[in-house]
Amino acid sequence: MSTLLNISKIDMVFPTPNGDFTALKEVDLQIKKGEFISLIGHSGCGKSTVLNIVAGIHQATKGGVLLNNKEVLEPGPERAVVFQNHSLLPWLTAYQNVELAVDQVFKKTFTAPERKEWIEHNLKLVHMEHAMHKRPDEISGGMKQRVGIARALAMKPEVLLMDEPFGALDALTRAHMQDSLMDIQEELNNTVIMITHDVDEAVLLSDRIIMMTNGPAATIGEVLEVDLPRPRDRLSLAQDVEYNRLRSAVLTFLYEKQRKVEPLNHGQKKQQNAPTNKKVDVA
Ligand SMILES: Nc1ncnc2c1ncn2[C@@H]1O[C@H](COP(=O)(O)OP(=O)(O)OP(=O)(O)O)[C@@H](O)[C@H]1O
Ligand SMILES: [Mg+2]
């Protein structure tokens, strides 16, 4: 299948008061339509920067992003973003938050009753039909996150960009959201790039896991193909030999090859790639 999204040899340099900081170096990745890609790597390595460049929020210093052979120069509704912290407008109901996005994309092509049906359809997809007329402060964190996902899906984006979308959720809600996302993606065949810190989540959901090296000048260290048949079931996979092989490959990359020490005292400067037997953390 041909490439839908071409992230071509990206460098990202941020100017800082202490001089230029090279966050990304030669990040190069081609993604096919319908692929589910996870980006994994230690905190600060540049995952959000990659996603923001694909979203058009940042421009790469060198290289660039092509979607359907067209250069990405600004944000657009064909690349919907789900942020870690939902980002709903607090004075609007769940329905109205989704409506805002739908009106932005479909005001000219859908009639008002068609738009209403479409908004309700997307809220039903994430099981929010019972609370669609509640405001963000009247619903739980998991529900807000689901509304954020419904809002993104309702734009029918060619590419769904998700920055740790389930990071703030409790384990049960998170598992439920992962299952719903797999169902939705199977039904709609969206192309997805998801950042995660969760190794199991990455293996369960992805077609490919992109593992990034530590910064500065972070780049793609290894790419892991996940060939597990779909639909995937978390319980049976827990016993699956291939699942466990993939899981340990990611863990080995993170904890051995890209080992990183978080200082126990947060006031200290971060050490990177230092030999140690202290606490090692992916987050
Ligand atoms: N606007 C900016 N100016 C200067 N440096 C920046 C800027 N944005 C990001 N950085 C730096 O670039 C590096 C990558 O940041 P980024 O937010 O992409 O990391 P990340 O992998 O998403 O981390 P996390 O997992 O903690 O979210 C970090 O060292 C960060 O400090
Ligand atoms: Mg980030």
CSV table of C-alpha atoms and ligand atoms in Angstrom, one decimal:
chain,number,residue,atom,x,y,z
A,1,MET,CA,0.0,0.0,0.0
A,2,SER,CA,1.3,3.5,-0.7
A,3,THR,CA,2.4,6.0,1.9
A,4,LEU,CA,-0.3,8.3,3.3
A,5,LEU,CA,1.9,10.3,5.6
A,6,ASN,CA,5.5,10.9,5.0
A,7,ILE,CA,7.6,12.3,7.9
A,8,SER,CA,10.7,13.1,5.9
A,9,LYS,CA,14.1,13.6,7.6
A,10,ILE,CA,12.9,16.0,10.3
A,11,ASP,CA,15.2,18.1,12.4
A,12,MET,CA,13.8,20.3,15.1
A,13,VAL,CA,15.9,23.0,16.8
A,14,PHE,CA,14.5,25.2,19.5
A,15,PRO,CA,16.1,28.5,20.2
A,16,THR,CA,16.6,28.8,24.0
A,17,PRO,CA,18.3,31.5,26.2
A,18,ASN,CA,21.3,29.2,26.4
A,19,GLY,CA,21.6,28.7,22.7
A,20,ASP,CA,20.0,26.4,20.2
A,21,PHE,CA,18.6,23.1,21.4
A,22,THR,CA,18.4,20.2,18.9
A,23,ALA,CA,15.4,18.2,20.0
A,24,LEU,CA,15.0,15.9,16.9
A,25,LYS,CA,17.5,14.8,14.4
A,26,GLU,CA,16.6,13.0,11.1
A,27,VAL,CA,13.3,11.6,12.2
A,28,ASP,CA,12.1,9.7,9.2
A,29,LEU,CA,8.9,7.6,9.0
A,30,GLN,CA,6.5,6.6,6.3
A,31,ILE,CA,2.9,5.6,7.4
A,32,LYS,CA,0.3,3.8,5.3
A,33,LYS,CA,-3.4,4.4,5.3
A,34,GLY,CA,-5.1,2.6,8.2
A,35,GLU,CA,-1.9,1.9,10.1
A,36,PHE,CA,-1.9,2.2,13.9
A,37,ILE,CA,1.5,3.6,15.0
A,38,SER,CA,2.6,4.1,18.6
A,39,LEU,CA,5.5,6.4,19.5
A,40,ILE,CA,7.3,5.3,22.7
A,41,GLY,CA,10.3,6.7,24.4
A,42,HIS,CA,11.5,8.3,27.6
A,43,SER,CA,10.1,11.6,28.9
A,44,GLY,CA,11.5,14.6,27.0
A,45,CYS,CA,12.8,12.6,24.0
A,46,GLY,CA,10.7,14.5,21.6
A,47,LYS,CA,7.5,12.5,21.0
A,48,SER,CA,5.1,15.4,21.4
A,49,THR,CA,7.4,17.5,19.2
A,50,VAL,CA,7.0,14.9,16.4
A,51,LEU,CA,3.2,14.9,16.9
A,52,ASN,CA,3.0,18.7,16.9
A,53,ILE,CA,4.9,18.9,13.6
A,54,VAL,CA,2.6,16.4,12.0
A,55,ALA,CA,-0.4,18.4,13.4
A,56,GLY,CA,1.1,21.5,11.8
A,57,ILE,CA,1.4,23.2,15.2
A,58,HIS,CA,5.2,23.4,14.8
A,59,GLN,CA,7.3,23.6,11.7
A,60,ALA,CA,10.3,21.4,11.4
A,61,THR,CA,13.7,23.2,11.2
A,62,LYS,CA,14.8,20.8,8.5
A,63,GLY,CA,12.8,18.2,6.5
A,64,GLY,CA,9.1,18.2,6.5
A,65,VAL,CA,5.8,16.3,6.5
A,66,LEU,CA,3.7,15.3,3.5
A,67,LEU,CA,0.1,14.1,3.7
A,68,ASN,CA,-1.0,12.6,0.4
A,69,ASN,CA,2.0,14.2,-1.2
A,70,LYS,CA,1.0,17.7,0.0
A,71,GLU,CA,3.2,19.6,2.5
A,72,VAL,CA,1.8,20.1,6.0
A,73,LEU,CA,2.2,23.8,6.8
A,74,GLU,CA,-0.5,24.5,9.3
A,75,PRO,CA,-3.1,22.6,11.4
A,76,GLY,CA,-6.1,21.2,9.5
A,77,PRO,CA,-9.2,19.2,10.2
A,78,GLU,CA,-7.9,16.2,8.3
A,79,ARG,CA,-5.4,15.8,11.2
A,80,ALA,CA,-7.4,15.8,14.4
A,81,VAL,CA,-5.5,15.9,17.7
A,82,VAL,CA,-6.5,14.4,21.0
A,83,PHE,CA,-4.4,15.9,23.8
A,84,GLN,CA,-3.6,14.2,27.1
A,85,ASN,CA,-5.8,16.7,29.0
A,86,HIS,CA,-9.1,16.7,27.0
A,87,SER,CA,-9.2,20.4,26.1
A,88,LEU,CA,-13.0,20.7,26.0
A,89,LEU,CA,-14.6,24.1,26.2
A,90,PRO,CA,-15.9,24.2,29.8
A,91,TRP,CA,-19.0,26.3,29.1
A,92,LEU,CA,-20.3,24.0,26.4
A,93,THR,CA,-22.0,20.6,26.8
A,94,ALA,CA,-20.4,17.4,25.4
A,95,TYR,CA,-22.8,17.7,22.5
A,96,GLN,CA,-21.9,21.3,21.8
A,97,ASN,CA,-18.2,20.6,22.0
A,98,VAL,CA,-18.5,18.0,19.3
A,99,GLU,CA,-20.9,20.3,17.4
A,100,LEU,CA,-18.3,23.0,17.2
A,101,ALA,CA,-15.9,20.7,15.4
A,102,VAL,CA,-18.6,19.2,13.1
A,103,ASP,CA,-19.8,22.7,12.1
A,104,GLN,CA,-16.2,23.7,11.3
A,105,VAL,CA,-15.8,20.8,8.8
A,106,PHE,CA,-19.3,19.9,7.6
A,107,LYS,CA,-21.4,23.1,7.7
A,108,LYS,CA,-21.5,23.3,3.9
A,109,THR,CA,-21.8,19.6,3.1
A,110,PHE,CA,-24.2,18.3,5.8
A,111,THR,CA,-27.7,19.7,6.5
A,112,ALA,CA,-28.6,20.6,10.1
A,113,PRO,CA,-30.5,17.3,10.8
A,114,GLU,CA,-27.6,15.4,9.2
A,115,ARG,CA,-25.1,17.1,11.5
A,116,LYS,CA,-27.2,16.4,14.6
A,117,GLU,CA,-27.4,12.7,13.6
A,118,TRP,CA,-23.6,12.7,13.0
A,119,ILE,CA,-22.8,14.3,16.4
A,120,GLU,CA,-25.0,11.8,18.2
A,121,HIS,CA,-23.5,8.9,16.3
A,122,ASN,CA,-20.0,9.9,17.4
A,123,LEU,CA,-21.0,10.4,21.0
A,124,LYS,CA,-22.6,6.9,20.9
A,125,LEU,CA,-19.4,5.4,19.5
A,126,VAL,CA,-17.6,6.4,22.7
A,127,HIS,CA,-20.7,5.4,24.9
A,128,MET,CA,-21.5,9.0,25.9
A,129,GLU,CA,-25.1,9.1,24.7
A,130,HIS,CA,-26.5,9.2,28.2
A,131,ALA,CA,-24.5,12.3,29.2
A,132,MET,CA,-24.2,14.2,26.0
A,133,HIS,CA,-26.0,17.3,27.4
A,134,LYS,CA,-23.7,17.6,30.4
A,135,ARG,CA,-20.9,20.1,30.7
A,136,PRO,CA,-17.3,19.0,31.3
A,137,ASP,CA,-17.5,19.8,35.0
A,138,GLU,CA,-20.5,17.5,35.4
A,139,ILE,CA,-18.7,14.4,34.0
A,140,SER,CA,-15.7,12.3,35.0
A,141,GLY,CA,-12.2,12.5,33.6
A,142,GLY,CA,-12.7,9.3,31.5
A,143,MET,CA,-15.9,10.7,30.1
A,144,LYS,CA,-14.2,14.0,29.2
A,145,GLN,CA,-11.5,12.1,27.4
A,146,ARG,CA,-14.1,10.1,25.5
A,147,VAL,CA,-15.8,13.3,24.4
A,148,GLY,CA,-12.4,14.6,23.2
A,149,ILE,CA,-12.0,11.4,21.1
A,150,ALA,CA,-15.6,11.7,19.8
A,151,ARG,CA,-14.9,15.3,18.8
A,152,ALA,CA,-11.7,14.2,16.9
A,153,LEU,CA,-13.5,11.3,15.2
A,154,ALA,CA,-16.5,13.4,14.2
A,155,MET,CA,-14.2,15.5,12.0
A,156,LYS,CA,-13.5,12.3,9.9
A,157,PRO,CA,-9.8,13.0,10.1
A,158,GLU,CA,-7.6,11.1,7.7
A,159,VAL,CA,-5.1,11.0,10.5
A,160,LEU,CA,-5.9,10.8,14.2
A,161,LEU,CA,-3.0,12.2,16.4
A,162,MET,CA,-3.2,11.2,20.1
A,163,ASP,CA,-0.8,12.4,22.7
A,164,GLU,CA,-1.0,10.0,25.7
A,165,PRO,CA,-4.8,10.0,25.3
A,166,PHE,CA,-5.4,7.6,28.2
A,167,GLY,CA,-2.6,8.7,30.5
A,168,ALA,CA,-4.8,10.4,33.1
A,169,LEU,CA,-7.3,7.6,33.3
A,170,ASP,CA,-7.7,4.8,35.9
A,171,ALA,CA,-6.7,1.3,34.8
A,172,LEU,CA,-10.3,0.0,34.2
A,173,THR,CA,-11.4,3.1,32.2
A,174,ARG,CA,-8.2,2.9,30.3
A,175,ALA,CA,-8.7,-0.7,29.3
A,176,HIS,CA,-12.3,0.1,28.2
A,177,MET,CA,-11.0,3.0,26.1
A,178,GLN,CA,-8.3,0.9,24.5
A,179,ASP,CA,-10.9,-1.7,23.5
A,180,SER,CA,-13.3,1.0,22.1
A,181,LEU,CA,-10.5,2.6,20.2
A,182,MET,CA,-9.6,-0.8,18.6
A,183,ASP,CA,-13.3,-1.3,17.6
A,184,ILE,CA,-13.6,2.2,16.2
A,185,GLN,CA,-10.4,1.9,14.2
A,186,GLU,CA,-11.4,-1.4,12.8
A,187,GLU,CA,-14.7,0.0,11.7
A,188,LEU,CA,-13.4,3.3,10.3
A,189,ASN,CA,-9.9,2.3,9.2
A,190,ASN,CA,-8.4,5.5,10.5
A,191,THR,CA,-4.7,6.1,10.4
A,192,VAL,CA,-3.5,6.7,14.0
A,193,ILE,CA,-0.4,8.0,15.6
A,194,MET,CA,-0.5,7.6,19.4
A,195,ILE,CA,2.1,8.5,22.0
A,196,THR,CA,2.1,6.3,25.0
A,197,HIS,CA,4.3,5.5,28.0
A,198,ASP,CA,2.5,2.2,28.4
A,199,VAL,CA,4.2,-0.9,26.9
A,200,ASP,CA,1.2,-3.1,27.0
A,201,GLU,CA,-1.0,-0.4,25.4
A,202,ALA,CA,1.5,0.0,22.6
A,203,VAL,CA,1.7,-3.8,21.9
A,204,LEU,CA,-2.1,-4.3,22.2
A,205,LEU,CA,-3.1,-1.5,19.8
A,206,SER,CA,-0.3,-1.0,17.3
A,207,ASP,CA,0.7,-2.3,13.9
A,208,ARG,CA,4.1,-0.8,14.4
A,209,ILE,CA,5.8,0.6,17.5
A,210,ILE,CA,8.3,3.4,16.9
A,211,MET,CA,10.9,3.5,19.6
A,212,MET,CA,12.7,6.8,20.0
A,213,THR,CA,16.2,7.3,21.4
A,214,ASN,CA,16.8,9.7,24.3
A,215,GLY,CA,17.4,13.3,23.4
A,216,PRO,CA,19.0,15.7,22.7
A,217,ALA,CA,19.0,15.0,18.9
A,218,ALA,CA,16.5,12.2,19.5
A,219,THR,CA,15.7,10.0,16.5
A,220,ILE,CA,14.0,6.7,15.7
A,221,GLY,CA,16.0,3.9,17.4
A,222,GLU,CA,14.1,0.8,16.4
A,223,VAL,CA,10.8,0.0,14.7
A,224,LEU,CA,8.9,-3.1,16.0
A,225,GLU,CA,6.3,-4.7,13.7
A,226,VAL,CA,3.3,-6.1,15.6
A,227,ASP,CA,1.8,-8.8,13.5
A,228,LEU,CA,-0.7,-10.1,16.1
A,229,PRO,CA,-4.0,-11.0,14.4
A,230,ARG,CA,-7.0,-8.7,15.0
A,231,PRO,CA,-9.4,-8.4,16.7
A,232,ARG,CA,-7.1,-8.6,19.8
A,233,ASP,CA,-8.2,-9.7,23.2
A,234,ARG,CA,-6.1,-8.5,26.2
A,235,LEU,CA,-6.8,-11.6,28.3
A,236,SER,CA,-5.8,-14.2,25.7
A,237,LEU,CA,-2.8,-12.1,24.6
A,238,ALA,CA,-1.4,-12.2,28.2
A,239,GLN,CA,-0.6,-15.8,27.6
A,240,ASP,CA,0.5,-15.4,24.0
A,241,VAL,CA,4.2,-16.1,23.2
A,242,GLU,CA,4.5,-13.6,20.4
A,243,TYR,CA,2.8,-10.9,22.5
A,244,ASN,CA,5.3,-11.5,25.3
A,245,ARG,CA,8.2,-11.5,22.9
A,246,LEU,CA,7.1,-8.1,21.6
A,247,ARG,CA,6.5,-6.7,25.0
A,248,SER,CA,10.0,-7.7,26.2
A,249,ALA,CA,11.5,-6.2,23.0
A,250,VAL,CA,10.1,-2.8,23.9
A,251,LEU,CA,11.1,-3.2,27.6
A,252,THR,CA,14.7,-4.1,26.5
A,253,PHE,CA,14.8,-1.1,24.3
A,254,LEU,CA,13.6,1.3,27.0
A,255,TYR,CA,15.3,-0.1,30.0
A,256,GLU,CA,18.6,-1.5,28.6
A,257,LYS,CA,19.4,0.1,25.3
A,258,GLN,CA,18.0,3.6,26.1
A,259,ARG,CA,18.4,3.4,29.8
A,260,LYS,CA,17.8,6.7,31.5
A,261,VAL,CA,18.0,7.8,35.0
A,262,GLU,CA,15.5,10.2,36.5
A,263,PRO,CA,17.2,12.1,39.3
A,264,LEU,CA,15.6,11.2,42.7
A,265,ASN,CA,16.0,14.9,43.7
A,266,HIS,CA,13.9,16.9,41.2
A,267,GLY,CA,16.1,20.0,41.7
A,268,GLN,CA,19.1,18.3,40.1
A,269,LYS,CA,20.0,18.2,36.4
A,270,LYS,CA,18.8,15.2,34.5
A,271,GLN,CA,21.5,12.6,33.7
A,272,GLN,CA,21.1,10.7,30.5
A,273,ASN,CA,22.4,7.3,29.6
A,274,ALA,CA,24.4,7.1,32.8
A,275,PRO,CA,25.4,3.7,34.2
A,276,THR,CA,23.4,3.1,37.3
A,277,ASN,CA,21.5,0.8,39.6
A,278,LYS,CA,19.2,3.6,40.7
A,279,LYS,CA,15.5,4.0,39.8
A,280,VAL,CA,14.9,3.6,36.1
A,281,ASP,CA,11.6,5.0,34.8
A,282,VAL,CA,10.1,5.3,31.4
A,283,ALA,CA,7.9,8.2,32.2
B,1,LIG,N1,9.2,25.3,22.7
B,1,LIG,C1,10.3,24.7,23.2
B,1,LIG,N2,11.5,25.3,23.4
B,1,LIG,C2,12.6,24.7,23.9
B,1,LIG,N3,12.7,23.4,24.1
B,1,LIG,C3,11.6,22.7,23.8
B,1,LIG,C4,10.3,23.2,23.4
B,1,LIG,N4,9.4,22.3,23.3
B,1,LIG,C5,10.1,21.1,23.6
B,1,LIG,N5,11.4,21.4,24.0
B,1,LIG,C6,12.3,20.4,24.4
B,1,LIG,O1,12.4,19.4,23.4
B,1,LIG,C7,12.5,18.1,24.0
B,1,LIG,C8,11.4,17.2,23.6
B,1,LIG,O2,10.2,17.6,24.2
B,1,LIG,P1,8.8,16.9,24.0
B,1,LIG,O3,7.8,17.6,24.7
B,1,LIG,O4,8.6,16.6,22.5
B,1,LIG,O5,9.1,15.5,24.7
B,1,LIG,P2,8.2,14.2,25.0
B,1,LIG,O6,8.9,13.0,24.5
B,1,LIG,O7,6.8,14.5,24.5
B,1,LIG,O8,8.2,14.1,26.6
B,1,LIG,P3,7.0,13.6,27.6
B,1,LIG,O9,7.0,12.2,27.5
B,1,LIG,O10,7.5,14.1,28.9
B,1,LIG,O11,5.7,14.3,27.2
B,1,LIG,C9,12.6,18.3,25.5
B,1,LIG,O12,13.9,18.3,25.9
B,1,LIG,C10,11.9,19.7,25.7
B,1,LIG,O13,12.5,20.3,26.8
B,2,MG,MG,5.0,14.7,25.4
